[in-house]
Amino acid sequence: MSDLVTRFAPSPTGHLHLGHAHSALFGWTAARSAAGRFLLRIEDIDPNRCRPDHERDLIEDLAWLGLDWDGPVRRQSDHFDDFRAALARLDGLGVLYPCFCTRKDIAAEIARAGAAPHGPDGPLYPGTCRHRPAGDRADRIARGDAWALRLDVEAARRMTGPLRWHDHARSWQEATPDLLGDVVLARKDTPTSYHLSVTVDDHLQGVTLVTRGEDLFFATHLHRLLQALLGYEPPDYHHHGLLRNAAGERLAKRDRAQSLRSLREDGRSPGEVRALAGFPE
């Protein structure tokens, strides 16, 4: 076996569609063609949206499609202690701060300022709570106010210095994590976020090549910063293209893209669905 390790990490918030199949087959093919390992991880940190029946269905759909994986499935909800440990390490570096702003507060602050820096997903958090006095922070936490832990990206970048990462499709990239601003890494009731948990899990699982859609390309700039802060060796990346519908829009659960389950029920074979997902036999 080679040292190559890839993974597929869906969230059980609905049925898988062809875009998911493409992403899973991309990572699986990369691993199997190199005699490497392919892992399956369930990203279920959101208890309000993730459901056990969706997890059961997606595992069944992947197996029907002909995919297999190495080792047990890792469920993020079983490993909150790993994320708490990473948060404690970041807190010890002094790069986290509690934020008490609601979405309404943030929108109002941006409106008052008249403008705000924009990232790939829209306006960035304006840093309202970044310099809030320590006493005020403690008082608000003590009285039970809702809060989130944000990463002070500017302080973190001063600590790490310049960083870069390697993408198989785009070569070497200079990390510019400020593109996403001071992102949320945890909340009062959930000790992690997508950005933190994916960074920690890829490290703990020994993933050497992260294959995922190009819609997550900008997130990798931030993940490289977290890796440096936590002392992790960065993996390589390959951000593949996305499957799109006839209107040119990327397939998404929220748009009710045709699911693998519905294709199965329509009588499609695994080979036909693999071909529709861009991987003909």
PDB file of C-alpha atoms in Angstrom:
ATOM      1  CA  MET A   1       0.000   0.000   0.000  1.00  0.00           C
ATOM      2  CA  SER A   2       1.065   3.590  -0.621  1.00  0.00           C
ATOM      3  CA  ASP A   3       0.989   6.395   1.938  1.00  0.00           C
ATOM      4  CA  LEU A   4      -1.877   8.150   0.135  1.00  0.00           C
ATOM      5  CA  VAL A   5      -4.976   8.647   2.303  1.00  0.00           C
ATOM      6  CA  THR A   6      -8.113  10.386   1.030  1.00  0.00           C
ATOM      7  CA  ARG A   7     -11.566  10.743   2.541  1.00  0.00           C
ATOM      8  CA  PHE A   8     -15.197  11.579   1.849  1.00  0.00           C
ATOM      9  CA  ALA A   9     -16.919  13.533   4.608  1.00  0.00           C
ATOM     10  CA  PRO A  10     -20.642  14.147   4.033  1.00  0.00           C
ATOM     11  CA  SER A  11     -23.098  15.677   6.488  1.00  0.00           C
ATOM     12  CA  PRO A  12     -26.234  13.579   7.135  1.00  0.00           C
ATOM     13  CA  THR A  13     -28.680  16.403   6.483  1.00  0.00           C
ATOM     14  CA  GLY A  14     -30.433  14.879   3.484  1.00  0.00           C
ATOM     15  CA  HIS A  15     -29.963  12.388   0.679  1.00  0.00           C
ATOM     16  CA  LEU A  16     -26.806  12.324  -1.417  1.00  0.00           C
ATOM     17  CA  HIS A  17     -27.045  13.663  -4.973  1.00  0.00           C
ATOM     18  CA  LEU A  18     -24.855  13.300  -8.054  1.00  0.00           C
ATOM     19  CA  GLY A  19     -22.503  16.037  -6.864  1.00  0.00           C
ATOM     20  CA  HIS A  20     -21.797  14.031  -3.728  1.00  0.00           C
ATOM     21  CA  ALA A  21     -21.292  10.919  -5.830  1.00  0.00           C
ATOM     22  CA  HIS A  22     -18.764  12.776  -7.982  1.00  0.00           C
ATOM     23  CA  SER A  23     -16.826  13.948  -4.926  1.00  0.00           C
ATOM     24  CA  ALA A  24     -16.867  10.530  -3.266  1.00  0.00           C
ATOM     25  CA  LEU A  25     -15.796   8.769  -6.475  1.00  0.00           C
ATOM     26  CA  PHE A  26     -13.044  11.341  -7.033  1.00  0.00           C
ATOM     27  CA  GLY A  27     -11.428  10.619  -3.661  1.00  0.00           C
ATOM     28  CA  TRP A  28     -12.080   6.878  -3.840  1.00  0.00           C
ATOM     29  CA  THR A  29     -10.562   6.617  -7.322  1.00  0.00           C
ATOM     30  CA  ALA A  30      -7.487   8.605  -6.295  1.00  0.00           C
ATOM     31  CA  ALA A  31      -6.893   6.303  -3.340  1.00  0.00           C
ATOM     32  CA  ARG A  32      -7.595   3.007  -5.059  1.00  0.00           C
ATOM     33  CA  SER A  33      -5.553   3.844  -8.166  1.00  0.00           C
ATOM     34  CA  ALA A  34      -2.542   4.529  -5.928  1.00  0.00           C
ATOM     35  CA  ALA A  35      -3.124   1.511  -3.661  1.00  0.00           C
ATOM     36  CA  GLY A  36      -3.847   3.976  -0.861  1.00  0.00           C
ATOM     37  CA  ARG A  37      -6.584   4.250   1.758  1.00  0.00           C
ATOM     38  CA  PHE A  38     -10.019   5.809   1.464  1.00  0.00           C
ATOM     39  CA  LEU A  39     -11.849   6.904   4.617  1.00  0.00           C
ATOM     40  CA  LEU A  40     -15.488   7.737   5.300  1.00  0.00           C
ATOM     41  CA  ARG A  41     -16.243  10.412   7.890  1.00  0.00           C
ATOM     42  CA  ILE A  42     -19.663  11.650   8.978  1.00  0.00           C
ATOM     43  CA  GLU A  43     -19.701  15.385   9.741  1.00  0.00           C
ATOM     44  CA  ASP A  44     -22.637  15.504  12.125  1.00  0.00           C
ATOM     45  CA  ILE A  45     -21.814  18.330  14.529  1.00  0.00           C
ATOM     46  CA  ASP A  46     -25.159  20.071  13.938  1.00  0.00           C
ATOM     47  CA  PRO A  47     -27.782  18.185  15.989  1.00  0.00           C
ATOM     48  CA  ASN A  48     -30.605  20.304  14.578  1.00  0.00           C
ATOM     49  CA  ARG A  49     -30.018  19.263  10.968  1.00  0.00           C
ATOM     50  CA  CYS A  50     -28.212  15.910  11.095  1.00  0.00           C
ATOM     51  CA  ARG A  51     -30.319  12.751  11.352  1.00  0.00           C
ATOM     52  CA  PRO A  52     -29.395   9.089  11.943  1.00  0.00           C
ATOM     53  CA  ASP A  53     -31.692   7.935   9.137  1.00  0.00           C
ATOM     54  CA  HIS A  54     -29.857  10.183   6.661  1.00  0.00           C
ATOM     55  CA  GLU A  55     -26.551   8.703   7.829  1.00  0.00           C
ATOM     56  CA  ARG A  56     -27.891   5.189   7.343  1.00  0.00           C
ATOM     57  CA  ASP A  57     -29.172   6.062   3.874  1.00  0.00           C
ATOM     58  CA  LEU A  58     -25.970   7.714   2.677  1.00  0.00           C
ATOM     59  CA  ILE A  59     -23.859   4.749   3.791  1.00  0.00           C
ATOM     60  CA  GLU A  60     -26.234   2.431   1.939  1.00  0.00           C
ATOM     61  CA  ASP A  61     -26.126   4.624  -1.181  1.00  0.00           C
ATOM     62  CA  LEU A  62     -22.320   4.711  -1.217  1.00  0.00           C
ATOM     63  CA  ALA A  63     -22.100   0.936  -0.860  1.00  0.00           C
ATOM     64  CA  TRP A  64     -24.691   0.485  -3.653  1.00  0.00           C
ATOM     65  CA  LEU A  65     -22.584   2.752  -5.840  1.00  0.00           C
ATOM     66  CA  GLY A  66     -19.683   0.334  -5.374  1.00  0.00           C
ATOM     67  CA  LEU A  67     -17.558   2.317  -2.943  1.00  0.00           C
ATOM     68  CA  ASP A  68     -15.768   0.734  -0.022  1.00  0.00           C
ATOM     69  CA  TRP A  69     -13.718   2.387   2.708  1.00  0.00           C
ATOM     70  CA  ASP A  70     -10.926   1.460   5.051  1.00  0.00           C
ATOM     71  CA  GLY A  71     -11.422   1.228   8.778  1.00  0.00           C
ATOM     72  CA  PRO A  72     -14.464   2.290  10.802  1.00  0.00           C
ATOM     73  CA  VAL A  73     -16.583   5.314   9.955  1.00  0.00           C
ATOM     74  CA  ARG A  74     -15.598   8.330  12.079  1.00  0.00           C
ATOM     75  CA  ARG A  75     -18.501  10.370  13.410  1.00  0.00           C
ATOM     76  CA  GLN A  76     -17.563  13.845  14.514  1.00  0.00           C
ATOM     77  CA  SER A  77     -20.221  13.885  17.234  1.00  0.00           C
ATOM     78  CA  ASP A  78     -18.297  11.070  18.969  1.00  0.00           C
ATOM     79  CA  HIS A  79     -15.126  13.141  19.183  1.00  0.00           C
ATOM     80  CA  PHE A  80     -16.015  16.500  20.718  1.00  0.00           C
ATOM     81  CA  ASP A  81     -13.149  16.071  23.196  1.00  0.00           C
ATOM     82  CA  ASP A  82     -10.679  16.230  20.299  1.00  0.00           C
ATOM     83  CA  PHE A  83     -12.121  19.576  19.228  1.00  0.00           C
ATOM     84  CA  ARG A  84     -12.177  20.913  22.801  1.00  0.00           C
ATOM     85  CA  ALA A  85      -8.481  20.056  23.086  1.00  0.00           C
ATOM     86  CA  ALA A  86      -7.713  21.954  19.883  1.00  0.00           C
ATOM     87  CA  LEU A  87      -9.734  24.950  21.101  1.00  0.00           C
ATOM     88  CA  ALA A  88      -7.827  24.936  24.383  1.00  0.00           C
ATOM     89  CA  ARG A  89      -4.560  24.975  22.466  1.00  0.00           C
ATOM     90  CA  LEU A  90      -5.684  27.919  20.346  1.00  0.00           C
ATOM     91  CA  ASP A  91      -6.961  29.743  23.419  1.00  0.00           C
ATOM     92  CA  GLY A  92      -3.576  29.245  25.052  1.00  0.00           C
ATOM     93  CA  LEU A  93      -2.004  30.999  22.074  1.00  0.00           C
ATOM     94  CA  GLY A  94      -4.278  34.000  22.627  1.00  0.00           C
ATOM     95  CA  VAL A  95      -5.877  33.899  19.171  1.00  0.00           C
ATOM     96  CA  LEU A  96      -9.504  33.360  20.221  1.00  0.00           C
ATOM     97  CA  TYR A  97     -12.070  35.822  21.534  1.00  0.00           C
ATOM     98  CA  PRO A  98     -15.726  35.490  22.530  1.00  0.00           C
ATOM     99  CA  CYS A  99     -18.239  37.214  20.300  1.00  0.00           C
ATOM    100  CA  PHE A 100     -21.736  38.104  21.504  1.00  0.00           C
ATOM    101  CA  CYS A 101     -23.047  39.563  18.244  1.00  0.00           C
ATOM    102  CA  THR A 102     -26.217  38.240  16.670  1.00  0.00           C
ATOM    103  CA  ARG A 103     -26.650  38.263  12.901  1.00  0.00           C
ATOM    104  CA  LYS A 104     -28.874  41.293  13.376  1.00  0.00           C
ATOM    105  CA  ASP A 105     -26.130  43.057  15.365  1.00  0.00           C
ATOM    106  CA  ILE A 106     -23.574  42.335  12.658  1.00  0.00           C
ATOM    107  CA  ALA A 107     -25.858  43.602   9.893  1.00  0.00           C
ATOM    108  CA  ALA A 108     -26.537  46.782  11.868  1.00  0.00           C
ATOM    109  CA  GLU A 109     -22.831  47.383  12.465  1.00  0.00           C
ATOM    110  CA  ILE A 110     -22.066  46.954   8.771  1.00  0.00           C
ATOM    111  CA  ALA A 111     -24.896  49.355   7.907  1.00  0.00           C
ATOM    112  CA  ARG A 112     -23.589  51.954  10.378  1.00  0.00           C
ATOM    113  CA  ALA A 113     -20.108  51.690   8.889  1.00  0.00           C
ATOM    114  CA  GLY A 114     -21.530  52.218   5.424  1.00  0.00           C
ATOM    115  CA  ALA A 115     -19.381  49.434   3.992  1.00  0.00           C
ATOM    116  CA  ALA A 116     -17.556  46.293   5.043  1.00  0.00           C
ATOM    117  CA  PRO A 117     -14.749  44.175   3.643  1.00  0.00           C
ATOM    118  CA  HIS A 118     -16.138  41.389   1.491  1.00  0.00           C
ATOM    119  CA  GLY A 119     -15.005  37.804   1.232  1.00  0.00           C
ATOM    120  CA  PRO A 120     -16.020  35.078  -1.218  1.00  0.00           C
ATOM    121  CA  ASP A 121     -19.314  34.561   0.652  1.00  0.00           C
ATOM    122  CA  GLY A 122     -20.234  38.196   1.283  1.00  0.00           C
ATOM    123  CA  PRO A 123     -19.514  40.830   3.960  1.00  0.00           C
ATOM    124  CA  LEU A 124     -16.986  39.853   6.617  1.00  0.00           C
ATOM    125  CA  TYR A 125     -17.513  40.095  10.351  1.00  0.00           C
ATOM    126  CA  PRO A 126     -16.540  43.687  11.285  1.00  0.00           C
ATOM    127  CA  GLY A 127     -14.630  42.737  14.454  1.00  0.00           C
ATOM    128  CA  THR A 128     -17.100  44.315  16.868  1.00  0.00           C
ATOM    129  CA  CYS A 129     -16.128  42.110  19.831  1.00  0.00           C
ATOM    130  CA  ARG A 130     -12.427  41.767  19.049  1.00  0.00           C
ATOM    131  CA  HIS A 131     -11.372  44.500  21.467  1.00  0.00           C
ATOM    132  CA  ARG A 132     -14.140  44.132  24.038  1.00  0.00           C
ATOM    133  CA  PRO A 133     -12.690  44.500  27.590  1.00  0.00           C
ATOM    134  CA  ALA A 134     -11.902  41.237  29.374  1.00  0.00           C
ATOM    135  CA  GLY A 135     -14.138  42.143  32.307  1.00  0.00           C
ATOM    136  CA  ASP A 136     -17.115  42.742  30.064  1.00  0.00           C
ATOM    137  CA  ARG A 137     -16.521  39.436  28.309  1.00  0.00           C
ATOM    138  CA  ALA A 138     -16.406  37.583  31.622  1.00  0.00           C
ATOM    139  CA  ASP A 139     -19.550  39.281  32.910  1.00  0.00           C
ATOM    140  CA  ARG A 140     -21.565  38.426  29.816  1.00  0.00           C
ATOM    141  CA  ILE A 141     -20.441  34.798  29.847  1.00  0.00           C
ATOM    142  CA  ALA A 142     -21.193  34.534  33.579  1.00  0.00           C
ATOM    143  CA  ARG A 143     -24.754  35.736  33.117  1.00  0.00           C
ATOM    144  CA  GLY A 144     -25.382  33.158  30.423  1.00  0.00           C
ATOM    145  CA  ASP A 145     -25.357  35.270  27.261  1.00  0.00           C
ATOM    146  CA  ALA A 146     -25.017  33.346  23.988  1.00  0.00           C
ATOM    147  CA  TRP A 147     -21.519  33.554  22.546  1.00  0.00           C
ATOM    148  CA  ALA A 148     -19.273  32.200  19.827  1.00  0.00           C
ATOM    149  CA  LEU A 149     -15.502  31.851  19.782  1.00  0.00           C
ATOM    150  CA  ARG A 150     -13.920  33.643  16.853  1.00  0.00           C
ATOM    151  CA  LEU A 151     -10.395  33.355  15.518  1.00  0.00           C
ATOM    152  CA  ASP A 152      -8.428  36.593  15.565  1.00  0.00           C
ATOM    153  CA  VAL A 153      -6.976  36.102  12.104  1.00  0.00           C
ATOM    154  CA  GLU A 154      -4.689  39.132  12.233  1.00  0.00           C
ATOM    155  CA  ALA A 155      -3.113  38.004  15.524  1.00  0.00           C
ATOM    156  CA  ALA A 156      -2.827  34.454  14.217  1.00  0.00           C
ATOM    157  CA  ARG A 157      -1.076  35.559  11.026  1.00  0.00           C
ATOM    158  CA  ARG A 158       1.438  37.594  13.021  1.00  0.00           C
ATOM    159  CA  MET A 159       2.193  34.450  14.979  1.00  0.00           C
ATOM    160  CA  THR A 160       2.621  32.075  12.039  1.00  0.00           C
ATOM    161  CA  GLY A 161       4.117  34.341   9.407  1.00  0.00           C
ATOM    162  CA  PRO A 162       3.616  33.611   5.682  1.00  0.00           C
ATOM    163  CA  LEU A 163       2.120  30.232   4.803  1.00  0.00           C
ATOM    164  CA  ARG A 164       1.383  28.323   1.648  1.00  0.00           C
ATOM    165  CA  TRP A 165      -0.262  25.076   0.594  1.00  0.00           C
ATOM    166  CA  HIS A 166      -0.209  22.825  -2.448  1.00  0.00           C
ATOM    167  CA  ASP A 167      -3.184  22.170  -4.685  1.00  0.00           C
ATOM    168  CA  HIS A 168      -2.853  19.476  -7.358  1.00  0.00           C
ATOM    169  CA  ALA A 169      -5.010  21.471  -9.782  1.00  0.00           C
ATOM    170  CA  ARG A 170      -3.564  24.953  -9.115  1.00  0.00           C
ATOM    171  CA  SER A 171      -0.025  24.317  -7.818  1.00  0.00           C
ATOM    172  CA  TRP A 172       1.350  26.242  -4.811  1.00  0.00           C
ATOM    173  CA  GLN A 173      -0.933  28.792  -3.151  1.00  0.00           C
ATOM    174  CA  GLU A 174      -0.035  31.593  -0.770  1.00  0.00           C
ATOM    175  CA  ALA A 175      -2.374  31.360   2.197  1.00  0.00           C
ATOM    176  CA  THR A 176      -4.566  34.442   2.618  1.00  0.00           C
ATOM    177  CA  PRO A 177      -6.902  33.447   5.484  1.00  0.00           C
ATOM    178  CA  ASP A 178      -8.050  37.037   6.004  1.00  0.00           C
ATOM    179  CA  LEU A 179     -10.285  36.397   2.951  1.00  0.00           C
ATOM    180  CA  LEU A 180     -12.780  34.870   5.395  1.00  0.00           C
ATOM    181  CA  GLY A 181     -12.259  37.269   8.308  1.00  0.00           C
ATOM    182  CA  ASP A 182     -12.556  36.298  11.972  1.00  0.00           C
ATOM    183  CA  VAL A 183     -14.540  33.088  11.516  1.00  0.00           C
ATOM    184  CA  VAL A 184     -16.453  31.278  14.245  1.00  0.00           C
ATOM    185  CA  LEU A 185     -14.630  28.176  15.514  1.00  0.00           C
ATOM    186  CA  ALA A 186     -17.086  27.135  18.253  1.00  0.00           C
ATOM    187  CA  ARG A 187     -20.267  28.186  20.003  1.00  0.00           C
ATOM    188  CA  LYS A 188     -21.520  28.094  23.559  1.00  0.00           C
ATOM    189  CA  ASP A 189     -23.353  24.809  23.049  1.00  0.00           C
ATOM    190  CA  THR A 190     -21.189  23.249  20.316  1.00  0.00           C
ATOM    191  CA  PRO A 191     -17.413  22.996  20.881  1.00  0.00           C
ATOM    192  CA  THR A 192     -16.497  23.116  17.216  1.00  0.00           C
ATOM    193  CA  SER A 193     -17.380  24.320  13.734  1.00  0.00           C
ATOM    194  CA  TYR A 194     -16.810  23.015  10.239  1.00  0.00           C
ATOM    195  CA  HIS A 195     -13.482  24.808   9.921  1.00  0.00           C
ATOM    196  CA  LEU A 196     -12.085  23.506  13.199  1.00  0.00           C
ATOM    197  CA  SER A 197     -13.418  19.959  13.048  1.00  0.00           C
ATOM    198  CA  VAL A 198     -12.345  19.291   9.471  1.00  0.00           C
ATOM    199  CA  THR A 199      -8.830  20.526  10.231  1.00  0.00           C
ATOM    200  CA  VAL A 200      -8.527  18.418  13.376  1.00  0.00           C
ATOM    201  CA  ASP A 201     -10.052  15.303  11.828  1.00  0.00           C
ATOM    202  CA  ASP A 202      -7.914  15.370   8.697  1.00  0.00           C
ATOM    203  CA  HIS A 203      -4.849  15.536  10.951  1.00  0.00           C
ATOM    204  CA  LEU A 204      -5.945  12.821  13.372  1.00  0.00           C
ATOM    205  CA  GLN A 205      -6.974  10.501  10.552  1.00  0.00           C
ATOM    206  CA  GLY A 206      -3.695  10.957   8.697  1.00  0.00           C
ATOM    207  CA  VAL A 207      -5.296  12.288   5.520  1.00  0.00           C
ATOM    208  CA  THR A 208      -2.545  13.122   3.014  1.00  0.00           C
ATOM    209  CA  LEU A 209      -4.695  14.325   0.100  1.00  0.00           C
ATOM    210  CA  VAL A 210      -7.898  16.274   0.698  1.00  0.00           C
ATOM    211  CA  THR A 211     -10.127  15.956  -2.361  1.00  0.00           C
ATOM    212  CA  ARG A 212     -13.185  18.214  -2.313  1.00  0.00           C
ATOM    213  CA  GLY A 213     -15.169  20.612  -4.454  1.00  0.00           C
ATOM    214  CA  GLU A 214     -13.795  23.894  -5.712  1.00  0.00           C
ATOM    215  CA  ASP A 215     -16.465  25.686  -3.669  1.00  0.00           C
ATOM    216  CA  LEU A 216     -14.267  24.989  -0.617  1.00  0.00           C
ATOM    217  CA  PHE A 217     -11.092  26.365  -2.189  1.00  0.00           C
ATOM    218  CA  PHE A 218     -11.155  29.592  -0.147  1.00  0.00           C
ATOM    219  CA  ALA A 219     -11.735  27.679   3.095  1.00  0.00           C
ATOM    220  CA  THR A 220      -8.377  25.978   2.597  1.00  0.00           C
ATOM    221  CA  HIS A 221      -6.596  29.305   3.133  1.00  0.00           C
ATOM    222  CA  LEU A 222      -8.071  29.371   6.641  1.00  0.00           C
ATOM    223  CA  HIS A 223      -7.450  25.679   7.288  1.00  0.00           C
ATOM    224  CA  ARG A 224      -3.766  26.182   6.475  1.00  0.00           C
ATOM    225  CA  LEU A 225      -3.618  28.844   9.187  1.00  0.00           C
ATOM    226  CA  LEU A 226      -5.268  26.546  11.728  1.00  0.00           C
ATOM    227  CA  GLN A 227      -2.847  23.760  10.825  1.00  0.00           C
ATOM    228  CA  ALA A 228       0.115  26.053  11.480  1.00  0.00           C
ATOM    229  CA  LEU A 229      -1.296  27.221  14.822  1.00  0.00           C
ATOM    230  CA  LEU A 230      -1.988  23.654  15.949  1.00  0.00           C
ATOM    231  CA  GLY A 231       1.348  22.292  14.741  1.00  0.00           C
ATOM    232  CA  TYR A 232      -0.136  20.015  12.070  1.00  0.00           C
ATOM    233  CA  GLU A 233       1.643  18.931   8.899  1.00  0.00           C
ATOM    234  CA  PRO A 234      -0.538  20.140   5.990  1.00  0.00           C
ATOM    235  CA  PRO A 235      -1.900  17.623   3.501  1.00  0.00           C
ATOM    236  CA  ASP A 236      -2.012  18.169  -0.234  1.00  0.00           C
ATOM    237  CA  TYR A 237      -5.294  19.298  -1.767  1.00  0.00           C
ATOM    238  CA  HIS A 238      -7.179  18.767  -4.989  1.00  0.00           C
ATOM    239  CA  HIS A 239     -10.248  20.944  -5.438  1.00  0.00           C
ATOM    240  CA  HIS A 240     -12.207  19.319  -8.221  1.00  0.00           C
ATOM    241  CA  GLY A 241     -14.853  20.910 -10.413  1.00  0.00           C
ATOM    242  CA  LEU A 242     -18.527  20.753  -9.449  1.00  0.00           C
ATOM    243  CA  LEU A 243     -21.360  19.010 -11.216  1.00  0.00           C
ATOM    244  CA  ARG A 244     -23.927  21.526 -12.410  1.00  0.00           C
ATOM    245  CA  ASN A 245     -27.507  21.444 -13.616  1.00  0.00           C
ATOM    246  CA  ALA A 246     -28.754  22.559 -17.026  1.00  0.00           C
ATOM    247  CA  ALA A 247     -28.832  26.180 -15.828  1.00  0.00           C
ATOM    248  CA  GLY A 248     -25.166  26.011 -14.849  1.00  0.00           C
ATOM    249  CA  GLU A 249     -25.917  26.009 -11.113  1.00  0.00           C
ATOM    250  CA  ARG A 250     -24.030  23.641  -8.851  1.00  0.00           C
ATOM    251  CA  LEU A 251     -26.031  20.753  -7.444  1.00  0.00           C
ATOM    252  CA  ALA A 252     -27.114  21.290  -3.849  1.00  0.00           C
ATOM    253  CA  LYS A 253     -29.385  19.635  -1.292  1.00  0.00           C
ATOM    254  CA  ARG A 254     -31.207  22.893  -0.662  1.00  0.00           C
ATOM    255  CA  ASP A 255     -32.202  22.998  -4.341  1.00  0.00           C
ATOM    256  CA  ARG A 256     -33.518  19.440  -4.133  1.00  0.00           C
ATOM    257  CA  ALA A 257     -31.022  18.100  -6.651  1.00  0.00           C
ATOM    258  CA  GLN A 258     -31.987  14.610  -7.804  1.00  0.00           C
ATOM    259  CA  SER A 259     -30.838  12.157  -5.163  1.00  0.00           C
ATOM    260  CA  LEU A 260     -28.985   8.892  -5.633  1.00  0.00           C
ATOM    261  CA  ARG A 261     -31.900   7.236  -3.868  1.00  0.00           C
ATOM    262  CA  SER A 262     -34.409   8.519  -6.420  1.00  0.00           C
ATOM    263  CA  LEU A 263     -32.152   7.397  -9.272  1.00  0.00           C
ATOM    264  CA  ARG A 264     -32.027   3.940  -7.708  1.00  0.00           C
ATOM    265  CA  GLU A 265     -35.808   3.875  -7.383  1.00  0.00           C
ATOM    266  CA  ASP A 266     -36.086   4.873 -11.045  1.00  0.00           C
ATOM    267  CA  GLY A 267     -34.217   1.700 -11.957  1.00  0.00           C
ATOM    268  CA  ARG A 268     -30.798   3.184 -12.710  1.00  0.00           C
ATOM    269  CA  SER A 269     -27.879   0.800 -12.218  1.00  0.00           C
ATOM    270  CA  PRO A 270     -24.781   1.687 -10.171  1.00  0.00           C
ATOM    271  CA  GLY A 271     -22.791   1.871 -13.402  1.00  0.00           C
ATOM    272  CA  GLU A 272     -25.250   4.299 -14.941  1.00  0.00           C
ATOM    273  CA  VAL A 273     -25.192   6.550 -11.891  1.00  0.00           C
ATOM    274  CA  ARG A 274     -21.394   6.469 -11.779  1.00  0.00           C
ATOM    275  CA  ALA A 275     -21.383   7.589 -15.420  1.00  0.00           C
ATOM    276  CA  LEU A 276     -23.847  10.402 -14.642  1.00  0.00           C
ATOM    277  CA  ALA A 277     -21.487  11.452 -11.856  1.00  0.00           C
ATOM    278  CA  GLY A 278     -18.591  11.644 -14.299  1.00  0.00           C
ATOM    279  CA  PHE A 279     -16.970   8.274 -13.664  1.00  0.00           C
ATOM    280  CA  PRO A 280     -17.964   5.839 -16.430  1.00  0.00           C
ATOM    281  CA  GLU A 281     -16.628   2.337 -16.065  1.00  0.00           C
TER     282      GLU A 281
END
